[in-house]
């Protein structure tokens, strides 16, 4: 059986669509994955949790409000 050769590929220049290893699990970088392919809890933001009767005046995306009424 004859071997097959892959077509030549162009490697993009750094700074294009390439993620360098110094950006993995770094601030303003990309999340790393654990052995199961999931983002580790330590790399997820902590949501703000508010408990009360009145909704927060300016909630942020990801915040949680629990109505005790």
Coordinates of N, CA and C in Angstrom, one line a residue:
X1 N 0.8 -1.2 0.0 CA 0.0 0.0 0.0 C 0.9 1.2 0.0
X2 N 0.6 2.1 -0.9 CA 1.4 3.4 -1.0 C 1.0 4.3 0.1
X3 N 2.0 5.1 0.6 CA 1.7 6.1 1.6 C 1.1 7.3 1.0
X4 N 0.3 8.0 1.7 CA -0.3 9.3 1.2 C 0.3 10.5 2.0
X5 N 0.4 11.5 1.2 CA 1.0 12.7 1.8 C -0.1 13.8 2.1
X6 N 0.0 14.4 3.2 CA -1.0 15.5 3.5 C -0.6 16.8 2.7
X7 N -1.6 17.5 2.4 CA -1.4 18.8 1.7 C -0.7 19.8 2.6
X8 N 0.1 20.6 2.0 CA 0.9 21.6 2.8 C -0.1 22.6 3.5
X9 N 0.2 22.9 4.7 CA -0.7 23.8 5.4 C 0.1 25.1 5.8
X10 N -0.6 26.2 5.9 CA 0.1 27.4 6.3 C -0.2 27.6 7.8
X11 N 0.8 27.9 8.6 CA 0.6 28.1 10.0 C 0.4 29.6 10.2
X12 N -0.7 30.0 10.9 CA -1.0 31.4 11.1 C 0.1 32.1 11.9
X13 N 0.3 33.3 11.7 CA 1.3 34.1 12.5 C 0.7 34.3 13.9
X14 N 1.6 34.3 14.9 CA 1.2 34.6 16.3 C 0.5 35.9 16.4
X15 N -0.6 35.9 17.1 CA -1.4 37.1 17.3 C -2.7 37.0 16.4
X16 N -2.8 36.0 15.5 CA -4.0 35.9 14.7 C -5.0 35.0 15.5
X17 N -5.4 33.9 15.0 CA -6.3 33.0 15.7 C -5.6 32.0 16.5
X18 N -4.4 32.3 17.0 CA -3.6 31.3 17.7 C -3.7 31.6 19.2
X19 N -3.9 30.6 20.1 CA -3.8 30.8 21.5 C -2.5 30.3 22.0
X20 N -1.7 31.2 22.5 CA -0.4 30.8 23.0 C -0.5 30.2 24.4
X21 N 0.4 29.4 24.8 CA 0.3 28.7 26.1 C 0.3 29.6 27.3
X22 N 0.9 30.8 27.1 CA 0.8 31.8 28.3 C -0.5 32.4 28.5
X23 N -1.5 32.2 27.6 CA -2.9 32.7 27.7 C -3.8 31.6 28.4
X24 N -3.4 30.4 28.5 CA -4.2 29.3 29.1 C -4.3 29.5 30.6
X25 N -5.5 29.6 31.1 CA -5.8 29.8 32.5 C -5.2 31.1 33.1
X26 N -5.1 32.1 32.2 CA -4.6 33.4 32.6 C -5.7 34.4 32.5
X27 N -5.5 35.5 33.3 CA -6.5 36.6 33.2 C -6.6 37.1 31.8
X28 N -7.8 37.4 31.3 CA -8.0 37.8 29.9 C -7.5 36.8 28.9
X29 N -7.3 35.6 29.3 CA -6.9 34.5 28.3 C -8.1 33.6 28.1
X30 N -7.8 32.3 28.0 CA -8.8 31.3 27.8 C -8.7 30.3 29.0
X31 N -9.8 29.6 29.3 CA -9.9 28.7 30.4 C -9.1 27.4 30.0
X32 N -8.5 26.8 30.9 CA -7.9 25.4 30.7 C -9.0 24.4 31.0
X33 N -8.8 23.2 30.6 CA -9.7 22.1 30.9 C -9.1 21.1 31.8
X34 N -9.9 20.5 32.7 CA -9.3 19.4 33.5 C -9.3 18.1 32.7
X35 N -9.0 17.0 33.4 CA -8.9 15.7 32.8 C -10.2 15.2 32.2
X36 N -11.3 15.8 32.7 CA -12.6 15.3 32.2 C -13.2 16.3 31.1
X37 N -12.4 17.3 30.7 CA -12.8 18.2 29.6 C -13.6 19.3 30.1
X38 N -13.6 19.6 31.4 CA -14.5 20.6 32.0 C -13.6 21.8 32.5
X39 N -14.2 23.0 32.6 CA -13.4 24.1 33.1 C -13.4 23.9 34.7
X40 N -12.2 24.0 35.3 CA -12.1 23.9 36.7 C -12.9 25.0 37.5
X41 N -13.5 24.7 38.6 CA -14.3 25.6 39.4 C -13.5 26.9 39.7
X42 N -12.2 26.7 40.0 CA -11.3 27.9 40.3 C -11.2 28.9 39.2
X43 N -11.5 28.5 38.0 CA -11.4 29.4 36.8 C -12.8 30.1 36.5
X44 N -13.8 29.7 37.2 CA -15.2 30.3 37.0 C -15.4 31.5 37.9
X45 N -16.1 32.5 37.4 CA -16.3 33.7 38.3 C -17.3 33.3 39.4
X46 N -17.2 34.0 40.5 CA -18.1 33.8 41.6 C -19.3 34.7 41.5
X47 N -20.5 34.2 41.4 CA -21.6 35.1 41.2 C -22.0 35.8 42.5
X48 N -22.5 37.0 42.5 CA -23.0 37.7 43.7 C -24.4 37.2 44.0
X49 N -24.6 36.7 45.2 CA -25.9 36.2 45.6 C -26.5 37.2 46.6
X50 N -27.7 37.7 46.2 CA -28.5 38.6 47.1 C -29.7 37.9 47.6
X51 N -30.0 38.0 48.9 CA -31.2 37.4 49.5 C -32.0 38.6 50.0
X52 N -33.3 38.7 49.7 CA -34.1 39.7 50.3 C -35.5 39.8 49.6
X53 N -36.2 40.9 49.9 CA -37.5 41.1 49.4 C -37.4 42.0 48.2
X54 N -36.5 42.9 48.2 CA -36.4 43.9 47.1 C -35.2 43.5 46.1
X55 N -35.5 43.5 44.8 CA -34.5 43.1 43.8 C -33.4 44.2 43.8
X56 N -32.2 43.7 43.6 CA -31.0 44.7 43.5 C -31.3 45.8 42.4
X57 N -30.8 47.0 42.7 CA -31.0 48.1 41.8 C -30.3 47.9 40.4
X58 N -29.1 47.3 40.5 CA -28.3 47.2 39.3 C -27.6 45.8 39.3
X59 N -28.3 44.7 39.0 CA -27.7 43.4 39.0 C -26.8 43.3 37.8
X60 N -25.7 42.5 37.9 CA -24.8 42.2 36.8 C -25.2 40.8 36.2
X61 N -24.8 40.6 35.0 CA -25.0 39.3 34.4 C -24.4 38.2 35.3
X62 N -25.1 37.2 35.6 CA -24.6 36.1 36.4 C -24.9 36.2 37.9
X63 N -25.4 37.4 38.3 CA -25.8 37.6 39.7 C -27.1 36.8 40.0
X64 N -27.3 36.4 41.2 CA -28.4 35.6 41.6 C -29.2 36.4 42.7
X65 N -30.5 36.5 42.6 CA -31.3 37.1 43.6 C -32.3 36.1 44.1
X66 N -32.4 36.0 45.4 CA -33.4 35.0 46.0 C -34.4 35.9 46.7
X67 N -35.7 35.7 46.3 CA -36.8 36.5 46.9 C -37.3 35.7 48.1
X68 N -37.2 36.4 49.3 CA -37.7 35.7 50.5 C -39.1 36.1 50.8
X69 N -39.8 36.8 49.9 CA -41.1 37.2 50.2 C -42.1 36.0 49.9

